CSV table of C-alpha atoms and ligand atoms in Angstrom, one decimal:
chain,number,residue,atom,x,y,z
A,21,MET,CA,35.2,228.3,217.0
A,22,SER,CA,38.4,229.9,215.8
A,23,GLU,CA,39.5,229.1,212.3
A,24,ARG,CA,42.7,227.1,211.7
A,25,PRO,CA,45.4,229.2,210.0
A,26,LYS,CA,46.3,228.5,206.4
A,27,ALA,CA,49.4,229.5,204.3
A,28,PRO,CA,48.8,233.0,203.0
A,29,ARG,CA,47.2,233.4,199.6
A,30,GLY,CA,49.7,232.9,196.7
A,31,THR,CA,52.1,231.0,199.0
A,32,PHE,CA,52.4,227.2,199.5
A,33,ASP,CA,54.2,224.7,201.7
A,34,VAL,CA,56.9,222.6,200.0
A,35,LEU,CA,56.0,219.2,201.2
A,36,PRO,CA,58.6,216.3,201.2
A,37,GLU,CA,57.6,214.9,197.8
A,38,GLN,CA,57.9,218.3,196.2
A,39,ALA,CA,61.1,219.0,198.1
A,40,ALA,CA,62.6,215.9,196.5
A,41,LEU,CA,61.7,217.1,193.0
A,42,ARG,CA,63.1,220.5,193.8
A,43,ALA,CA,66.3,218.9,195.0
A,44,GLN,CA,66.7,217.4,191.5
A,45,VAL,CA,66.1,220.7,189.8
A,46,GLU,CA,68.8,222.2,192.0
A,47,ALA,CA,71.2,219.3,191.4
A,48,VAL,CA,70.9,219.6,187.6
A,49,ALA,CA,71.2,223.4,187.6
A,50,ARG,CA,74.2,223.3,190.1
A,51,GLY,CA,75.9,220.6,188.0
A,52,THR,CA,75.6,222.6,184.8
A,53,LEU,CA,76.4,226.0,186.3
A,54,GLU,CA,79.4,225.0,188.5
A,55,ALA,CA,80.9,223.0,185.6
A,56,ALA,CA,80.9,226.3,183.7
A,57,GLY,CA,82.6,228.1,186.5
A,58,TYR,CA,79.6,229.8,188.2
A,59,ARG,CA,79.8,229.9,192.0
A,60,ARG,CA,76.9,230.1,194.4
A,61,ILE,CA,75.9,233.3,196.1
A,62,GLU,CA,73.2,234.1,198.7
A,63,THR,CA,72.0,237.6,199.4
A,64,PRO,CA,69.6,238.7,202.2
A,65,ALA,CA,65.8,238.1,201.7
A,66,PHE,CA,65.3,241.9,202.0
A,67,GLU,CA,67.2,244.9,200.8
A,68,GLN,CA,66.9,248.7,201.2
A,69,THR,CA,63.8,249.6,199.1
A,70,ASP,CA,65.9,252.0,197.1
A,71,VAL,CA,67.9,249.0,195.5
A,72,PHE,CA,64.9,247.9,193.6
A,73,GLN,CA,63.4,251.3,192.9
A,74,ARG,CA,66.6,252.3,191.2
A,75,ALA,CA,67.4,249.1,189.4
A,76,VAL,CA,64.0,247.6,188.4
A,77,GLY,CA,62.6,251.0,187.7
A,78,GLU,CA,60.0,253.3,189.2
A,79,SER,CA,57.6,252.8,186.2
A,80,THR,CA,57.5,249.0,186.3
A,81,ASP,CA,54.6,246.9,187.6
A,82,ILE,CA,57.1,245.3,190.1
A,83,VAL,CA,58.0,248.6,191.8
A,84,GLN,CA,54.6,250.3,191.4
A,85,LYS,CA,52.3,247.4,192.5
A,86,GLU,CA,54.1,244.3,193.5
A,87,MET,CA,56.7,244.9,196.2
A,88,TYR,CA,56.4,243.9,199.8
A,89,THR,CA,57.8,247.0,201.4
A,90,PHE,CA,57.8,247.7,205.1
A,91,GLU,CA,59.4,249.9,207.6
A,92,ASP,CA,61.6,248.2,210.3
A,93,GLY,CA,61.9,249.2,213.9
A,94,GLY,CA,64.5,251.8,213.1
A,95,GLY,CA,62.3,253.5,210.5
A,96,ARG,CA,64.2,252.2,207.4
A,97,SER,CA,62.3,251.2,204.3
A,98,LEU,CA,63.0,247.6,203.4
A,99,THR,CA,61.6,245.4,200.6
A,100,LEU,CA,61.4,241.6,200.3
A,101,ARG,CA,63.4,240.9,197.1
A,102,PRO,CA,61.1,240.7,194.1
A,103,GLU,CA,64.1,239.6,192.1
A,104,ILE,CA,67.8,238.9,192.7
A,105,THR,CA,69.8,240.7,189.9
A,106,ALA,CA,69.8,244.0,191.7
A,107,PRO,CA,71.0,242.5,195.0
A,108,ILE,CA,73.8,240.7,193.2
A,109,VAL,CA,75.0,243.9,191.5
A,110,ARG,CA,74.8,245.6,195.0
A,111,ALA,CA,76.8,242.8,196.5
A,112,TYR,CA,79.4,242.9,193.6
A,113,LEU,CA,80.1,246.5,194.3
A,114,GLU,CA,79.9,246.2,198.1
A,115,HIS,CA,82.5,243.4,198.2
A,116,GLY,CA,84.9,244.9,195.6
A,117,MET,CA,84.4,241.9,193.2
A,118,HIS,CA,85.8,244.0,190.4
A,119,LYS,CA,89.2,243.1,191.8
A,120,LEU,CA,88.6,239.4,191.0
A,121,PRO,CA,89.3,237.9,187.6
A,122,GLN,CA,86.4,239.1,185.3
A,123,PRO,CA,83.8,238.1,184.5
A,124,VAL,CA,82.7,237.1,188.0
A,125,LYS,CA,80.2,234.3,187.5
A,126,LEU,CA,77.6,233.7,190.2
A,127,TRP,CA,74.5,231.5,190.5
A,128,TYR,CA,71.7,231.5,193.1
A,129,LEU,CA,68.6,229.6,194.2
A,130,SER,CA,66.4,231.7,196.5
A,131,SER,CA,62.9,232.8,197.1
A,132,CYS,CA,61.4,236.0,195.7
A,133,PHE,CA,58.3,237.9,196.7
A,134,ARG,CA,55.8,239.7,194.5
A,135,TYR,CA,52.3,240.8,195.3
A,136,GLU,CA,50.8,239.5,192.1
A,137,ARG,CA,47.4,238.0,191.3
A,138,ALA,CA,47.8,234.4,192.4
A,139,GLN,CA,47.0,231.7,189.8
A,140,ALA,CA,48.6,228.5,188.5
A,141,GLY,CA,52.3,229.2,188.0
A,142,ARG,CA,52.1,232.7,189.6
A,143,TYR,CA,52.7,233.0,193.3
A,144,ARG,CA,53.5,235.6,195.9
A,145,GLN,CA,56.5,233.7,197.1
A,146,PHE,CA,58.3,231.7,194.5
A,147,TRP,CA,61.8,230.4,193.9
A,148,GLN,CA,64.3,231.5,191.2
A,149,ILE,CA,67.4,229.7,190.0
A,150,GLY,CA,69.6,232.3,188.3
A,151,ALA,CA,73.0,233.0,186.9
A,152,GLU,CA,74.8,236.3,186.5
A,153,ALA,CA,78.1,237.1,184.9
A,154,LEU,CA,79.5,240.5,185.7
A,155,GLY,CA,82.4,242.4,184.2
A,156,SER,CA,82.5,241.5,180.5
A,157,ASP,CA,80.5,242.7,177.5
A,158,ASP,CA,81.8,239.9,175.3
A,159,PRO,CA,78.8,238.5,173.2
A,160,ALA,CA,80.2,235.1,174.1
A,161,VAL,CA,79.0,235.8,177.7
A,162,ASP,CA,75.4,236.3,176.4
A,163,ALA,CA,75.5,233.2,174.2
A,164,GLU,CA,77.0,231.1,177.0
A,165,SER,CA,74.5,232.3,179.5
A,166,ILE,CA,71.5,231.5,177.3
A,167,LEU,CA,73.0,228.1,176.3
A,168,LEU,CA,73.4,227.2,180.0
A,169,LEU,CA,69.7,227.8,180.7
A,170,HIS,CA,68.8,225.9,177.4
A,171,THR,CA,70.9,223.0,178.7
A,172,ILE,CA,69.3,223.0,182.1
A,173,LEU,CA,65.8,223.1,180.8
A,174,GLY,CA,66.7,220.3,178.3
A,175,ASP,CA,68.3,218.1,181.0
A,176,LEU,CA,65.2,218.5,183.2
A,177,GLY,CA,62.9,217.5,180.3
A,178,VAL,CA,61.0,220.8,180.3
A,179,ALA,CA,58.4,220.3,177.5
A,180,GLY,CA,57.7,222.5,174.5
A,181,VAL,CA,60.4,225.0,175.1
A,182,ARG,CA,60.7,228.0,172.8
A,183,LEU,CA,63.4,230.8,173.0
A,184,ARG,CA,62.6,234.4,172.0
A,185,LEU,CA,65.5,236.7,171.5
A,186,ALA,CA,65.9,240.4,170.9
A,187,SER,CA,68.2,243.3,171.5
A,188,LEU,CA,67.2,246.5,173.3
A,189,GLY,CA,70.4,248.3,172.3
A,190,SER,CA,72.2,250.9,174.3
A,191,HIS,CA,70.5,253.4,176.5
A,192,GLU,CA,71.1,256.0,173.8
A,193,SER,CA,69.4,254.0,171.0
A,194,ARG,CA,66.6,253.2,173.4
A,195,ALA,CA,66.1,256.9,174.2
A,196,ARG,CA,65.9,257.8,170.4
A,197,TYR,CA,63.5,254.9,169.8
A,198,ARG,CA,61.3,255.9,172.8
A,199,GLU,CA,60.6,259.2,171.0
A,200,LEU,CA,59.5,257.3,167.9
A,201,LEU,CA,57.3,254.9,169.8
A,202,THR,CA,55.7,257.7,171.9
A,203,ALA,CA,54.9,259.6,168.8
A,204,HIS,CA,53.2,256.5,167.3
A,205,LEU,CA,51.2,255.9,170.5
A,206,ARG,CA,50.1,259.6,170.6
A,207,ALA,CA,49.0,259.4,167.0
A,208,HIS,CA,46.7,256.5,167.9
A,209,GLU,CA,45.9,257.6,171.4
A,210,ASP,CA,42.1,257.2,171.1
A,211,ARG,CA,42.4,253.5,170.4
A,212,LEU,CA,44.6,252.6,173.3
A,213,SER,CA,43.5,251.0,176.5
A,214,ASP,CA,43.3,253.4,179.5
A,215,GLU,CA,46.3,251.7,181.1
A,216,VAL,CA,48.5,252.0,178.1
A,217,ARG,CA,47.4,255.6,177.4
A,218,GLU,CA,48.2,256.6,181.0
A,219,ARG,CA,51.7,255.2,180.7
A,220,ILE,CA,52.7,256.6,177.3
A,221,ASP,CA,55.3,258.9,178.8
A,222,LEU,CA,56.2,256.7,181.8
A,223,ASN,CA,56.8,253.4,180.1
A,224,PRO,CA,55.7,253.2,176.4
A,225,LEU,CA,57.4,249.9,175.7
A,226,ARG,CA,55.0,248.0,177.9
A,227,ALA,CA,52.3,248.7,175.3
A,228,PHE,CA,53.7,245.6,173.5
A,229,ASP,CA,52.6,243.5,176.4
A,230,SER,CA,48.9,244.7,176.3
A,231,ASP,CA,46.2,242.1,175.4
A,232,HIS,CA,43.6,244.9,174.7
A,233,PRO,CA,42.5,244.1,171.1
A,234,ALA,CA,42.6,247.7,169.7
A,235,THR,CA,45.9,248.4,171.4
A,236,ARG,CA,47.3,245.2,169.8
A,237,GLU,CA,46.2,246.5,166.4
A,238,VAL,CA,48.0,249.8,167.0
A,239,MET,CA,51.1,247.9,168.1
A,240,ALA,CA,51.1,245.8,165.0
A,241,SER,CA,52.2,248.8,163.0
A,242,ALA,CA,54.4,250.3,165.7
A,243,PRO,CA,58.1,250.9,165.0
A,244,LEU,CA,60.3,248.2,166.6
A,245,LEU,CA,63.4,248.9,168.6
A,246,ILE,CA,65.3,246.1,166.9
A,247,GLU,CA,65.0,248.1,163.6
A,248,HIS,CA,66.6,251.2,165.2
A,249,LEU,CA,69.7,249.9,166.8
A,250,GLY,CA,73.1,251.5,166.5
A,251,ALA,CA,75.9,249.8,164.5
A,252,GLU,CA,77.8,248.5,167.6
A,253,ASP,CA,74.6,247.1,169.1
A,254,LEU,CA,73.8,245.4,165.8
A,255,ASP,CA,77.3,243.8,165.7
A,256,HIS,CA,76.9,242.6,169.3
A,257,PHE,CA,73.5,241.1,168.5
A,258,ALA,CA,74.8,239.4,165.3
A,259,ALA,CA,77.7,237.9,167.3
A,260,VAL,CA,75.4,236.5,169.9
A,261,ARG,CA,73.2,234.9,167.3
A,262,GLU,CA,76.1,233.5,165.4
A,263,MET,CA,77.3,231.7,168.6
A,264,LEU,CA,73.8,230.4,169.4
A,265,ASP,CA,73.6,229.1,165.8
A,266,ALA,CA,77.0,227.4,166.2
A,267,ALA,CA,75.8,225.7,169.4
A,268,GLN,CA,72.6,224.7,167.7
A,269,VAL,CA,70.3,226.5,170.1
A,270,PRO,CA,67.1,227.2,168.2
A,271,TYR,CA,65.5,230.7,168.8
A,272,GLU,CA,63.3,233.2,167.1
A,273,VAL,CA,64.1,236.9,167.0
A,274,ASP,CA,61.2,238.8,168.4
A,275,GLY,CA,61.3,242.6,168.2
A,276,THR,CA,58.2,242.8,170.4
A,277,LEU,CA,59.9,241.1,173.4
A,278,VAL,CA,59.8,243.5,176.3
A,279,ARG,CA,60.9,242.5,179.8
A,280,GLY,CA,59.2,243.8,182.9
A,281,LEU,CA,62.3,245.3,184.3
A,282,ASP,CA,64.0,248.6,183.3
A,283,TYR,CA,67.7,247.7,183.6
A,284,TYR,CA,68.2,245.8,180.4
A,285,THR,CA,70.5,246.9,177.5
A,286,ARG,CA,71.3,244.9,174.4
A,287,THR,CA,70.5,241.2,174.6
A,288,VAL,CA,67.1,240.1,176.1
A,289,PHE,CA,65.6,236.7,176.0
A,290,GLU,CA,62.8,234.6,177.3
A,291,PHE,CA,62.2,230.8,177.4
A,292,THR,CA,58.5,229.8,177.3
A,293,SER,CA,56.9,226.4,177.5
A,294,ASP,CA,53.8,225.3,175.6
A,295,ALA,CA,53.1,223.0,178.5
A,296,LEU,CA,52.2,226.0,180.7
A,297,GLY,CA,49.1,228.0,180.5
A,298,ALA,CA,48.9,231.8,180.7
A,299,GLN,CA,52.0,232.1,182.7
A,300,SER,CA,54.2,230.5,180.0
A,301,GLY,CA,57.5,232.2,180.9
A,302,VAL,CA,59.9,229.6,182.3
A,303,GLY,CA,62.9,231.8,182.5
A,304,GLY,CA,64.3,235.0,181.0
A,305,GLY,CA,67.0,237.6,181.3
A,306,GLY,CA,69.4,239.7,179.4
A,307,ARG,CA,72.2,242.2,179.7
A,308,TYR,CA,72.3,245.1,182.1
A,309,ASP,CA,75.4,247.1,181.3
A,310,GLY,CA,74.3,250.3,183.1
A,311,LEU,CA,73.1,248.9,186.4
A,312,ALA,CA,76.3,249.1,188.4
A,313,GLU,CA,76.6,252.8,187.5
A,314,GLN,CA,73.0,253.4,188.7
A,315,PHE,CA,74.3,252.2,192.1
A,316,GLY,CA,77.2,254.6,191.9
A,317,GLY,CA,79.7,252.0,190.8
A,318,ALA,CA,82.2,252.0,188.0
A,319,PRO,CA,80.8,251.0,184.6
A,320,THR,CA,80.4,247.2,184.8
A,321,PRO,CA,78.7,245.2,182.1
A,322,GLY,CA,76.5,242.3,183.3
A,323,MET,CA,74.4,239.5,181.8
A,324,GLY,CA,72.2,236.9,183.3
A,325,TRP,CA,68.9,235.1,183.7
A,326,ALA,CA,66.5,233.7,186.3
A,327,ALA,CA,64.1,230.8,185.9
A,328,GLY,CA,61.1,230.0,188.2
A,329,ILE,CA,61.4,226.6,189.9
A,330,GLU,CA,57.6,226.2,190.1
A,331,ARG,CA,57.2,226.8,186.4
A,332,ILE,CA,60.0,224.4,185.6
A,333,LEU,CA,58.3,221.7,187.8
A,334,LEU,CA,55.0,222.4,186.1
A,335,ALA,CA,56.5,222.0,182.6
A,336,ALA,CA,59.0,219.1,183.4
A,337,GLU,CA,56.5,216.4,183.0
A,338,HIS,CA,58.5,213.3,183.5
A,339,LEU,CA,60.6,214.4,186.5
A,340,ALA,CA,60.2,211.7,189.2
A,341,ALA,CA,61.3,212.0,192.8
A,342,ARG,CA,64.2,209.8,193.8
A,343,GLU,CA,63.3,207.7,196.8
A,344,PRO,CA,65.4,208.2,199.9
A,345,VAL,CA,67.7,205.3,200.6
A,346,CYS,CA,67.3,203.0,203.7
A,347,ASP,CA,70.0,200.4,204.2
A,348,LEU,CA,68.9,199.2,207.6
A,349,TYR,CA,65.6,199.3,209.6
A,350,VAL,CA,66.0,198.5,213.3
A,351,ALA,CA,63.0,196.6,214.6
A,352,LEU,CA,62.2,195.5,218.1
A,353,ALA,CA,60.9,192.0,218.7
A,354,ASP,CA,59.6,193.1,222.1
A,355,GLY,CA,59.3,196.4,223.9
A,356,THR,CA,61.7,195.7,226.7
A,357,ALA,CA,63.9,198.5,227.9
A,358,ALA,CA,67.0,196.5,227.1
A,359,ALA,CA,66.0,195.8,223.5
A,360,ARG,CA,65.1,199.5,223.0
A,361,ILE,CA,68.5,200.7,224.3
A,362,ALA,CA,70.3,198.0,222.2
A,363,GLY,CA,68.3,199.1,219.1
A,364,PHE,CA,69.1,202.7,219.7
A,365,ALA,CA,72.8,202.0,220.1
A,366,LEU,CA,72.8,199.8,217.0
A,367,ALA,CA,71.3,202.6,215.0
A,368,ALA,CA,73.8,205.2,216.4
A,369,HIS,CA,76.8,202.9,215.5
A,370,ALA,CA,75.4,202.1,212.1
A,371,ARG,CA,74.9,205.7,211.2
A,372,ARG,CA,78.4,206.6,212.3
A,373,ALA,CA,79.6,203.9,209.9
A,374,GLY,CA,77.7,205.5,207.0
A,375,VAL,CA,74.7,203.1,207.0
A,376,ALA,CA,71.4,204.9,206.3
A,377,THR,CA,69.4,203.6,209.2
A,378,GLN,CA,65.9,204.1,210.5
A,379,LEU,CA,64.7,203.3,213.9
A,380,GLU,CA,61.3,202.0,214.9
A,381,LEU,CA,59.6,205.0,216.6
A,382,GLY,CA,55.9,204.2,216.2
A,383,GLY,CA,55.3,201.5,218.8
A,384,ARG,CA,54.2,199.1,216.0
A,385,SER,CA,53.7,195.3,216.3
A,386,LEU,CA,56.6,193.3,214.7
A,387,LYS,CA,54.3,192.7,211.7
A,388,GLY,CA,53.7,196.4,211.5
A,389,GLN,CA,57.4,197.1,211.8
A,390,PHE,CA,58.1,194.9,208.7
A,391,LYS,CA,55.4,196.7,206.8
A,392,GLN,CA,57.0,200.0,207.7
A,393,ALA,CA,60.5,198.8,206.8
A,394,ASP,CA,59.0,197.8,203.4
A,395,ARG,CA,57.5,201.3,202.9
A,396,CYS,CA,60.9,202.8,203.6
A,397,GLY,CA,62.5,200.5,201.0
A,398,ALA,CA,64.8,199.0,203.7
A,399,ALA,CA,67.5,196.6,202.3
A,400,PHE,CA,67.9,194.9,205.7
A,401,VAL,CA,65.9,194.6,208.9
A,402,ALA,CA,67.7,194.0,212.2
A,403,ILE,CA,65.3,192.5,214.8
A,404,LEU,CA,66.4,193.0,218.4
A,405,GLY,CA,65.0,190.7,221.1
A,406,SER,CA,65.9,188.9,224.3
A,407,GLU,CA,67.5,186.1,222.1
A,408,GLY,CA,69.9,188.6,220.5
A,409,ILE,CA,70.0,190.1,217.0
A,410,GLU,CA,68.5,188.6,213.8
A,411,LEU,CA,69.2,190.2,210.4
A,412,LYS,CA,66.8,189.8,207.5
A,413,ASP,CA,67.8,190.4,203.9
A,414,MET,CA,64.6,192.0,202.6
A,415,GLN,CA,65.4,191.1,199.0
A,416,SER,CA,66.2,187.4,199.4
A,417,GLY,CA,64.1,186.9,202.5
A,418,GLU,CA,67.0,185.1,204.2
A,419,GLN,CA,67.3,185.6,208.0
A,420,GLN,CA,70.2,184.8,210.2
A,421,ALA,CA,71.4,185.3,213.8
A,422,LEU,CA,74.3,187.6,214.3
A,423,GLU,CA,76.3,187.9,217.5
A,424,SER,CA,76.9,191.7,217.7
A,425,ALA,CA,76.0,195.2,216.4
A,426,SER,CA,79.3,195.4,214.6
A,427,ALA,CA,78.6,192.1,212.8
A,428,VAL,CA,75.3,193.5,211.6
A,429,ILE,CA,76.9,196.7,210.4
A,430,SER,CA,79.7,194.9,208.5
A,431,TYR,CA,77.1,192.6,206.9
A,432,VAL,CA,74.9,195.4,205.8
A,433,LEU,CA,77.9,197.3,204.4
A,434,ARG,CA,79.1,194.2,202.5
A,435,GLY,CA,75.6,193.7,201.1
A,436,ARG,CA,75.3,197.3,200.0
A,437,HIS,CA,78.6,197.1,198.2
A,438,ALA,CA,77.6,193.9,196.5
A,439,ASP,CA,74.5,195.8,195.2
A,440,ALA,CA,76.3,198.9,194.0
B,514,HAM,P1,61.6,237.8,185.6
B,514,HAM,O1,61.3,237.5,184.1
B,514,HAM,O2,60.9,238.9,186.3
B,514,HAM,O3,63.2,238.2,185.5
B,514,HAM,O4,61.5,236.5,186.4
B,514,HAM,C1,62.3,235.3,186.0
B,514,HAM,C2,61.4,234.1,186.1
B,514,HAM,O5,60.9,234.0,187.5
B,514,HAM,C3,60.2,234.1,185.2
B,514,HAM,O6,60.5,233.6,183.9
B,514,HAM,C4,59.3,233.1,186.0
B,514,HAM,O7,59.7,231.7,185.6
B,514,HAM,C5,59.6,233.3,187.4
B,514,HAM,N1,58.6,234.2,188.1
B,514,HAM,C6,58.5,235.5,188.0
B,514,HAM,N2,57.4,235.9,188.7
B,514,HAM,C7,56.8,234.8,189.2
B,514,HAM,C8,55.7,234.5,190.1
B,514,HAM,N3,55.0,235.5,190.6
B,514,HAM,N4,55.4,233.2,190.4
B,514,HAM,C9,56.2,232.2,189.9
B,514,HAM,N5,57.3,232.4,189.1
B,514,HAM,C10,57.6,233.7,188.8
B,514,HAM,C11,63.9,238.5,186.6
B,514,HAM,O8,63.5,238.4,187.8
B,514,HAM,C12,65.3,239.0,186.3
B,514,HAM,N6,66.0,239.2,187.6
B,514,HAM,C13,66.0,237.9,185.5
B,514,HAM,C14,67.4,238.3,185.2
B,514,HAM,C15,68.6,237.9,185.8
B,514,HAM,N7,67.8,239.2,184.3
B,514,HAM,C16,69.1,239.3,184.3
B,514,HAM,N8,69.6,238.5,185.2
C-alpha cells in the first residue's frame, strides 16, 4: 500500500482558522505601517544565489547551511529567499528608487525558506512581516522603525515582550574590534567549543551566541563592540536611544547582541517574548548602510526589521479569529429543479447587491439546512419552495412570505443596516 503524502518536514498547511488569525496580524501591521507612509512591495520567491551570498555573508549559518539552492533548467544558481532585506535592496537599485523622495519606505509580508532544524517556532517555510526604509541615515529612521514594530506587537497583544538594543558601529570600528575579539578568543582557544574555535577567523562575533558553558565563560570577559565605537557611531546610537526614551519604548542595551546576518552597521535590535520557548526571537533588524554598495550601487543607508508571523501567533495569546459574515442563507424547501434554479438566481442577485450569501450545496434536509445556516451565523434564511419564498429572521425567529427575490434582498439589506 502506498503511503499518503504529507507536507514536508518543517512546513505546514495554513488552514482556514489559522488563515483568519494571520489576516488579523496582516491587517494590524498594514494599518500601522501604511499610516506611517510605508508601501507594500513583493519580490520573487527566489533570487540569484549571489544576492544572499554577498548580502547575508559567506560565513553565516544561513549561507553555509540553510539555503535552498538549486540550478534551474538554464544552469543558473537560484536560491529560495531565506530573508527579504537583500532582495529589497536589489529591487531598490534595479528600479532606480534613489530618484524617489528619500527615504523610500517599504513593507512586505512573504514567505521565507531556511533549512533549519524544525521545532516549535522554527520552520523551513515561514512568513515574515517586515519594513525597510532606504536612503536616510537619520537616527529618527532607526527609532521610528523600532517604534513601529513595538506598536504592532503591542496592538496584537504579544505577551512578555522585551527589546534588546545595541550598535555595531561602522565597518571600520567593527574591523578594529574584530582584531581585539580574535586576540581574546585565541588567548582562550583551548576552552572554546570546536565550532567556535573553527570560526575564530571567519566569524568571531558568533561566539557570543554559543551555549557551550566554557565558551560562555570566555565570552563573559570578552571585549564588547559597544565599548569600542567611534565618536560618530556613539552620537548616532545616543540619538536613537533618546528618541526611544521620548516615545517611552522600554529597552535594554545589550552589547552581546549579535545578529545572524553580516550586513548590519550601527543600530541592531531584537524583540523577544517570554511566552516563547527556545525560539524566543519575535522580530529583529537594524541598519545596513553598506549593503547597496556591496551590490555595486551608490552608497545608500538602510534600516529595517522583520518579524516572524508564526512566532507572533504563538506569543499573541488572546488573538481570536473574526467569524466570516453571512447575511443570507438560501435554503431549498424541496429539491425541484425550479427551486434550485430560483435559489441560485437569488444568491447571484443578492451577492451582486453586496449581501454576503451562502447557497445550500450539501443536499441536506430542510432541518439540516437550518442547522448549517446557524453554523454559518446567517442573519436571514430564504426558503425557496413551490409556494414561493419565505424569509426567516434568525435572530427574532419571525418568518414571512415575500413576493420576489428583490424584495428579499431589500429586506436583508434593511435588516443589516438596522443592525450596524
Ligand atoms: P532574522 O532575525 O533572521 O532577520 O529573522 C527575522 C524574524 O524571522 C525572526 O525574529 C523570527 O521571528 C523569524 N524567523 C527567522 N527564522 C525563522 C524560522 N526558521 N522559523 C520561523 N520564524 C523564523 C532577518 O531576516 C532580517 N532580514 C531582518 C531585517 C530586516 N534586518 C533589516 N531589515
